[in-house]
PDB file of C-alpha atoms in Angstrom:
ATOM      1  CA  MET A   1      -0.410  17.585 -25.978  1.00  0.00           C
ATOM      2  CA  ILE A   2      -2.405  17.781 -22.711  1.00  0.00           C
ATOM      3  CA  ASN A   3      -5.343  16.162 -22.482  1.00  0.00           C
ATOM      4  CA  ALA A   4      -5.981  15.810 -18.833  1.00  0.00           C
ATOM      5  CA  VAL A   5      -4.514  18.125 -15.343  1.00  0.00           C
ATOM      6  CA  LEU A   6      -4.086  16.930 -11.670  1.00  0.00           C
ATOM      7  CA  PHE A   7      -4.254  19.193  -9.504  1.00  0.00           C
ATOM      8  CA  ASP A   8      -2.623  19.041  -5.885  1.00  0.00           C
ATOM      9  CA  MET A   9      -5.402  20.244  -3.332  1.00  0.00           C
ATOM     10  CA  ASP A  10      -3.743  21.869   0.135  1.00  0.00           C
ATOM     11  CA  GLY A  11      -1.636  24.407  -1.472  1.00  0.00           C
ATOM     12  CA  VAL A  12      -2.974  24.404  -5.137  1.00  0.00           C
ATOM     13  CA  LEU A  13      -6.922  24.099  -5.166  1.00  0.00           C
ATOM     14  CA  LEU A  14      -7.195  24.903  -1.237  1.00  0.00           C
ATOM     15  CA  GLU A  15      -4.992  27.179   1.614  1.00  0.00           C
ATOM     16  CA  SER A  16      -5.770  24.604   3.827  1.00  0.00           C
ATOM     17  CA  PHE A  17      -2.773  25.199   6.255  1.00  0.00           C
ATOM     18  CA  GLU A  18      -4.081  26.968   9.131  1.00  0.00           C
ATOM     19  CA  ALA A  19      -7.068  23.630   8.864  1.00  0.00           C
ATOM     20  CA  TRP A  20      -4.945  21.563   8.953  1.00  0.00           C
ATOM     21  CA  ALA A  21      -2.703  22.390  12.205  1.00  0.00           C
ATOM     22  CA  SER A  22      -5.566  23.412  14.114  1.00  0.00           C
ATOM     23  CA  LEU A  23      -7.099  19.294  13.231  1.00  0.00           C
ATOM     24  CA  VAL A  24      -3.522  17.698  13.936  1.00  0.00           C
ATOM     25  CA  ASP A  25      -2.569  19.949  17.582  1.00  0.00           C
ATOM     26  CA  ALA A  26      -6.637  18.684  18.362  1.00  0.00           C
ATOM     27  CA  ALA A  27      -5.824  15.379  17.071  1.00  0.00           C
ATOM     28  CA  ALA A  28      -2.542  15.274  19.177  1.00  0.00           C
ATOM     29  CA  ARG A  29      -4.430  15.987  22.721  1.00  0.00           C
ATOM     30  CA  HIS A  30      -7.571  13.805  22.097  1.00  0.00           C
ATOM     31  CA  PHE A  31      -4.533  10.581  21.959  1.00  0.00           C
ATOM     32  CA  GLY A  32      -2.495  12.279  24.406  1.00  0.00           C
ATOM     33  CA  HIS A  33       0.045  13.092  23.234  1.00  0.00           C
ATOM     34  CA  PRO A  34       1.814  16.528  23.128  1.00  0.00           C
ATOM     35  CA  PRO A  35       0.356  19.692  21.209  1.00  0.00           C
ATOM     36  CA  VAL A  36       1.867  20.104  17.547  1.00  0.00           C
ATOM     37  CA  THR A  37       3.216  24.170  17.292  1.00  0.00           C
ATOM     38  CA  ARG A  38       2.351  25.271  13.346  1.00  0.00           C
ATOM     39  CA  GLU A  39       6.673  25.347  13.386  1.00  0.00           C
ATOM     40  CA  ALA A  40       6.679  21.493  13.918  1.00  0.00           C
ATOM     41  CA  PHE A  41       3.518  20.789  11.599  1.00  0.00           C
ATOM     42  CA  ARG A  42       4.727  22.989   8.966  1.00  0.00           C
ATOM     43  CA  ALA A  43       8.123  20.565   8.677  1.00  0.00           C
ATOM     44  CA  VAL A  44       5.581  17.421   7.893  1.00  0.00           C
ATOM     45  CA  TYR A  45       2.440  20.256   5.552  1.00  0.00           C
ATOM     46  CA  GLY A  46       1.497  17.693   2.592  1.00  0.00           C
ATOM     47  CA  GLN A  47       3.057  14.336   3.685  1.00  0.00           C
ATOM     48  CA  PRO A  48       0.569  11.166   4.184  1.00  0.00           C
ATOM     49  CA  THR A  49      -0.883  10.612   7.344  1.00  0.00           C
ATOM     50  CA  GLN A  50       2.103   7.862   8.279  1.00  0.00           C
ATOM     51  CA  ALA A  51       4.200  11.457   8.547  1.00  0.00           C
ATOM     52  CA  ASP A  52       1.489  12.738  10.908  1.00  0.00           C
ATOM     53  CA  VAL A  53       1.820   9.132  13.374  1.00  0.00           C
ATOM     54  CA  ASP A  54       5.704   8.871  12.886  1.00  0.00           C
ATOM     55  CA  HIS A  55       6.209  12.336  13.943  1.00  0.00           C
ATOM     56  CA  PHE A  56       3.214  13.011  16.906  1.00  0.00           C
ATOM     57  CA  PHE A  57       0.741  10.236  17.239  1.00  0.00           C
ATOM     58  CA  PRO A  58       3.800   7.433  17.753  1.00  0.00           C
ATOM     59  CA  GLY A  59       1.672   4.590  18.961  1.00  0.00           C
ATOM     60  CA  GLU A  60      -1.387   4.817  17.092  1.00  0.00           C
ATOM     61  CA  THR A  61      -2.613   3.246  14.219  1.00  0.00           C
ATOM     62  CA  VAL A  62      -3.002   5.322  10.597  1.00  0.00           C
ATOM     63  CA  GLU A  63      -6.724   4.349  10.248  1.00  0.00           C
ATOM     64  CA  GLY A  64      -7.402   5.781  13.786  1.00  0.00           C
ATOM     65  CA  VAL A  65      -5.851   9.131  12.938  1.00  0.00           C
ATOM     66  CA  GLU A  66      -7.404   8.925   9.352  1.00  0.00           C
ATOM     67  CA  ALA A  67     -10.815   7.734  10.918  1.00  0.00           C
ATOM     68  CA  TYR A  68     -10.134  11.467  13.725  1.00  0.00           C
ATOM     69  CA  TYR A  69      -9.438  13.636  10.817  1.00  0.00           C
ATOM     70  CA  GLU A  70     -12.296  12.492   8.822  1.00  0.00           C
ATOM     71  CA  ALA A  71     -14.858  12.864  11.791  1.00  0.00           C
ATOM     72  CA  HIS A  72     -13.677  16.087  13.322  1.00  0.00           C
ATOM     73  CA  PHE A  73     -12.208  18.273   9.636  1.00  0.00           C
ATOM     74  CA  ALA A  74     -15.284  20.390   9.886  1.00  0.00           C
ATOM     75  CA  GLU A  75     -15.293  21.772  13.260  1.00  0.00           C
ATOM     76  CA  HIS A  76     -11.557  23.495  11.900  1.00  0.00           C
ATOM     77  CA  ALA A  77     -12.740  23.457   7.963  1.00  0.00           C
ATOM     78  CA  ALA A  78     -13.617  27.761   8.431  1.00  0.00           C
ATOM     79  CA  ALA A  79     -10.058  28.310   8.504  1.00  0.00           C
ATOM     80  CA  ALA A  80      -9.570  26.380   4.354  1.00  0.00           C
ATOM     81  CA  GLU A  81     -10.184  28.954   2.288  1.00  0.00           C
ATOM     82  CA  VAL A  82     -10.244  28.614  -2.035  1.00  0.00           C
ATOM     83  CA  VAL A  83      -7.054  29.387  -4.269  1.00  0.00           C
ATOM     84  CA  PRO A  84      -8.062  32.659  -6.121  1.00  0.00           C
ATOM     85  CA  GLY A  85      -9.231  31.193  -9.513  1.00  0.00           C
ATOM     86  CA  ALA A  86      -9.474  27.263  -8.726  1.00  0.00           C
ATOM     87  CA  VAL A  87     -13.337  27.346  -8.857  1.00  0.00           C
ATOM     88  CA  GLU A  88     -12.574  29.346 -12.340  1.00  0.00           C
ATOM     89  CA  VAL A  89      -9.807  27.267 -13.779  1.00  0.00           C
ATOM     90  CA  LEU A  90     -11.596  23.978 -13.029  1.00  0.00           C
ATOM     91  CA  ALA A  91     -14.918  25.280 -15.204  1.00  0.00           C
ATOM     92  CA  ALA A  92     -12.710  26.704 -17.821  1.00  0.00           C
ATOM     93  CA  LEU A  93     -11.500  23.035 -17.921  1.00  0.00           C
ATOM     94  CA  GLU A  94     -14.855  21.234 -17.779  1.00  0.00           C
ATOM     95  CA  ARG A  95     -15.910  23.495 -20.769  1.00  0.00           C
ATOM     96  CA  GLN A  96     -12.997  22.378 -22.955  1.00  0.00           C
ATOM     97  CA  GLY A  97     -13.317  18.614 -22.111  1.00  0.00           C
ATOM     98  CA  VAL A  98      -9.976  18.675 -20.547  1.00  0.00           C
ATOM     99  CA  PRO A  99     -10.726  15.890 -17.631  1.00  0.00           C
ATOM    100  CA  THR A 100      -9.798  17.287 -14.198  1.00  0.00           C
ATOM    101  CA  ALA A 101      -8.835  15.180 -11.129  1.00  0.00           C
ATOM    102  CA  VAL A 102      -6.975  15.877  -7.630  1.00  0.00           C
ATOM    103  CA  ILE A 103      -4.446  13.811  -6.690  1.00  0.00           C
ATOM    104  CA  THR A 104      -3.952  14.027  -2.695  1.00  0.00           C
ATOM    105  CA  ASN A 105      -2.029  12.764   0.306  1.00  0.00           C
ATOM    106  CA  THR A 106      -4.851  13.611   2.274  1.00  0.00           C
ATOM    107  CA  PRO A 107      -7.730  10.546   2.993  1.00  0.00           C
ATOM    108  CA  SER A 108      -9.821  10.307  -0.105  1.00  0.00           C
ATOM    109  CA  GLY A 109     -12.837  10.252   2.138  1.00  0.00           C
ATOM    110  CA  LEU A 110     -11.571  13.422   3.498  1.00  0.00           C
ATOM    111  CA  ALA A 111     -10.327  15.309   0.211  1.00  0.00           C
ATOM    112  CA  ARG A 112     -13.801  14.555  -1.174  1.00  0.00           C
ATOM    113  CA  GLN A 113     -15.412  16.508   2.194  1.00  0.00           C
ATOM    114  CA  MET A 114     -12.405  19.452   1.892  1.00  0.00           C
ATOM    115  CA  LEU A 115     -13.581  19.347  -1.923  1.00  0.00           C
ATOM    116  CA  GLU A 116     -17.011  19.257  -1.681  1.00  0.00           C
ATOM    117  CA  ARG A 117     -17.609  22.270   0.934  1.00  0.00           C
ATOM    118  CA  ALA A 118     -15.119  24.260  -1.423  1.00  0.00           C
ATOM    119  CA  SER A 119     -17.390  23.910  -4.357  1.00  0.00           C
ATOM    120  CA  LEU A 120     -14.353  21.943  -6.365  1.00  0.00           C
ATOM    121  CA  ALA A 121     -15.553  19.443  -8.689  1.00  0.00           C
ATOM    122  CA  PRO A 122     -12.747  17.722 -10.252  1.00  0.00           C
ATOM    123  CA  ASP A 123     -13.805  14.306 -12.927  1.00  0.00           C
ATOM    124  CA  ALA A 124     -11.914  12.205 -10.286  1.00  0.00           C
ATOM    125  CA  VAL A 125     -10.329  12.231  -6.691  1.00  0.00           C
ATOM    126  CA  VAL A 126      -7.339  10.179  -5.692  1.00  0.00           C
ATOM    127  CA  GLY A 127      -6.239  10.244  -2.390  1.00  0.00           C
ATOM    128  CA  GLY A 128      -3.118   8.717  -0.278  1.00  0.00           C
ATOM    129  CA  SER A 129      -6.107   5.572   0.973  1.00  0.00           C
ATOM    130  CA  ASP A 130      -6.044   4.768  -2.393  1.00  0.00           C
ATOM    131  CA  VAL A 131      -2.843   3.189  -3.924  1.00  0.00           C
ATOM    132  CA  PRO A 132      -0.466   1.169  -2.331  1.00  0.00           C
ATOM    133  CA  LYS A 133       2.197   4.407  -1.702  1.00  0.00           C
ATOM    134  CA  ALA A 134       1.486   8.289  -1.807  1.00  0.00           C
ATOM    135  CA  LYS A 135       3.623  10.823  -3.044  1.00  0.00           C
ATOM    136  CA  PRO A 136       6.585  11.237  -4.525  1.00  0.00           C
ATOM    137  CA  ALA A 137       5.248   7.898  -5.843  1.00  0.00           C
ATOM    138  CA  PRO A 138       3.803   8.209  -8.658  1.00  0.00           C
ATOM    139  CA  ASP A 139       1.055   5.804  -8.015  1.00  0.00           C
ATOM    140  CA  MET A 140      -1.287   8.898  -7.490  1.00  0.00           C
ATOM    141  CA  VAL A 141      -0.968   9.807 -10.881  1.00  0.00           C
ATOM    142  CA  PHE A 142      -0.911   6.303 -12.961  1.00  0.00           C
ATOM    143  CA  ARG A 143      -4.571   5.927 -10.954  1.00  0.00           C
ATOM    144  CA  ALA A 144      -5.429   9.299 -11.624  1.00  0.00           C
ATOM    145  CA  CYS A 145      -5.071   8.811 -15.315  1.00  0.00           C
ATOM    146  CA  GLU A 146      -6.251   5.232 -15.275  1.00  0.00           C
ATOM    147  CA  ILE A 147      -9.424   6.794 -14.553  1.00  0.00           C
ATOM    148  CA  LEU A 148      -9.320   9.421 -16.687  1.00  0.00           C
ATOM    149  CA  GLY A 149      -8.800   7.287 -19.219  1.00  0.00           C
ATOM    150  CA  VAL A 150      -5.310   9.290 -20.486  1.00  0.00           C
ATOM    151  CA  GLU A 151      -1.260   8.504 -20.954  1.00  0.00           C
ATOM    152  CA  PRO A 152       1.074  10.100 -18.197  1.00  0.00           C
ATOM    153  CA  TRP A 153       2.667  11.867 -20.525  1.00  0.00           C
ATOM    154  CA  ASP A 154      -0.302  13.831 -21.239  1.00  0.00           C
ATOM    155  CA  ALA A 155      -1.245  14.517 -18.006  1.00  0.00           C
ATOM    156  CA  LEU A 156      -0.200  18.103 -16.596  1.00  0.00           C
ATOM    157  CA  VAL A 157       0.947  17.767 -12.893  1.00  0.00           C
ATOM    158  CA  VAL A 158       0.281  20.790 -11.044  1.00  0.00           C
ATOM    159  CA  GLY A 159       1.881  21.028  -7.906  1.00  0.00           C
ATOM    160  CA  ASP A 160       3.481  22.915  -4.698  1.00  0.00           C
ATOM    161  CA  SER A 161       6.024  20.326  -2.877  1.00  0.00           C
ATOM    162  CA  PRO A 162       9.090  18.456  -3.944  1.00  0.00           C
ATOM    163  CA  TYR A 163       6.683  15.460  -3.263  1.00  0.00           C
ATOM    164  CA  ASP A 164       4.137  16.207  -6.544  1.00  0.00           C
ATOM    165  CA  LYS A 165       7.481  17.567  -8.390  1.00  0.00           C
ATOM    166  CA  GLN A 166       9.120  13.709  -7.707  1.00  0.00           C
ATOM    167  CA  ALA A 167       5.691  11.818  -8.339  1.00  0.00           C
ATOM    168  CA  ALA A 168       5.190  13.642 -12.169  1.00  0.00           C
ATOM    169  CA  ALA A 169       8.881  12.693 -13.127  1.00  0.00           C
ATOM    170  CA  ALA A 170       8.566   9.582 -11.334  1.00  0.00           C
ATOM    171  CA  ALA A 171       5.635   8.846 -13.673  1.00  0.00           C
ATOM    172  CA  GLY A 172       6.793  10.831 -17.124  1.00  0.00           C
ATOM    173  CA  ALA A 173       4.112  13.619 -16.589  1.00  0.00           C
ATOM    174  CA  PRO A 174       5.147  17.685 -17.042  1.00  0.00           C
ATOM    175  CA  PHE A 175       5.130  19.151 -13.936  1.00  0.00           C
ATOM    176  CA  ALA A 176       3.494  22.465 -13.380  1.00  0.00           C
ATOM    177  CA  GLY A 177       5.218  24.030 -10.227  1.00  0.00           C
ATOM    178  CA  ILE A 178       3.591  26.859  -7.844  1.00  0.00           C
ATOM    179  CA  GLY A 179       3.957  28.640  -5.106  1.00  0.00           C
ATOM    180  CA  GLY A 180       7.397  28.948  -5.550  1.00  0.00           C
ATOM    181  CA  ILE A 181       8.618  25.512  -7.035  1.00  0.00           C
ATOM    182  CA  GLU A 182       9.611  25.316 -10.482  1.00  0.00           C
ATOM    183  CA  GLY A 183       9.223  22.418 -13.642  1.00  0.00           C
ATOM    184  CA  ASN A 184       8.490  22.121 -16.680  1.00  0.00           C
ATOM    185  CA  PHE A 185       6.461  24.820 -15.784  1.00  0.00           C
ATOM    186  CA  THR A 186       6.503  27.759 -13.436  1.00  0.00           C
ATOM    187  CA  LEU A 187       3.289  29.483 -12.936  1.00  0.00           C
ATOM    188  CA  SER A 188       2.711  32.574 -11.347  1.00  0.00           C
ATOM    189  CA  GLY A 189      -0.877  31.575 -10.816  1.00  0.00           C
ATOM    190  CA  LEU A 190      -3.221  29.303 -11.331  1.00  0.00           C
ATOM    191  CA  HIS A 191      -5.169  30.879 -14.501  1.00  0.00           C
ATOM    192  CA  GLN A 192      -1.895  29.954 -16.312  1.00  0.00           C
ATOM    193  CA  VAL A 193      -2.836  26.766 -16.774  1.00  0.00           C
ATOM    194  CA  LEU A 194      -4.880  27.193 -18.920  1.00  0.00           C
ATOM    195  CA  ASP A 195      -2.401  29.003 -21.114  1.00  0.00           C
ATOM    196  CA  ILE A 196      -0.871  24.900 -21.149  1.00  0.00           C
ATOM    197  CA  VAL A 197      -3.276  23.802 -21.760  1.00  0.00           C
ATOM    198  CA  GLU A 198      -4.303  26.208 -24.750  1.00  0.00           C
ATOM    199  CA  GLY A 199      -0.240  25.643 -25.760  1.00  0.00           C
ATOM    200  CA  THR A 200       0.108  29.823 -25.481  1.00  0.00           C
ATOM    201  CA  PHE A 201       1.652  29.772 -22.425  1.00  0.00           C
ATOM    202  CA  LYS A 202       4.624  32.332 -21.894  1.00  0.00           C
TER     203      LYS A 202
END
């Protein structure tokens, strides 16, 4: 039985690749590093900030880069769009009394800013700055389940990347893949999350 749903953010609830690519390129220029192309950024999209530092900002600190992200994301936010159905699915789960969380490698302060701007209001947000290890480690799944008061095996993880799938597997949680990644459930759209919760998924 599914007692909670844990969503990845980027690529699942928000289409934010362009916003992030623009922000990271601006950060590179700010810190005096070479420009970051869309192709180069795609290779690390969805990974924790440490990956950005390793690839694009050698010598900078994670804290410094995250502070820049939080201070300047709003300048690039217009490029981020809500995934069709995201608002409706979260609202339907709330009506059914099924708690929700966002688990994202994005720093939690910035994640909350992005979600609020998109009018998305999960019950909890666990970001990369809230746990010892970001995805693909299971820490976020465990932390979100602790906050929501459910066991990991009763929480559905919805994600679009191998990091999400690996985190779910390591935590013992069922995984619903979207955007071309397979899982215990493979989704063609977010609305199918409701079918899984209701036990009618086919």
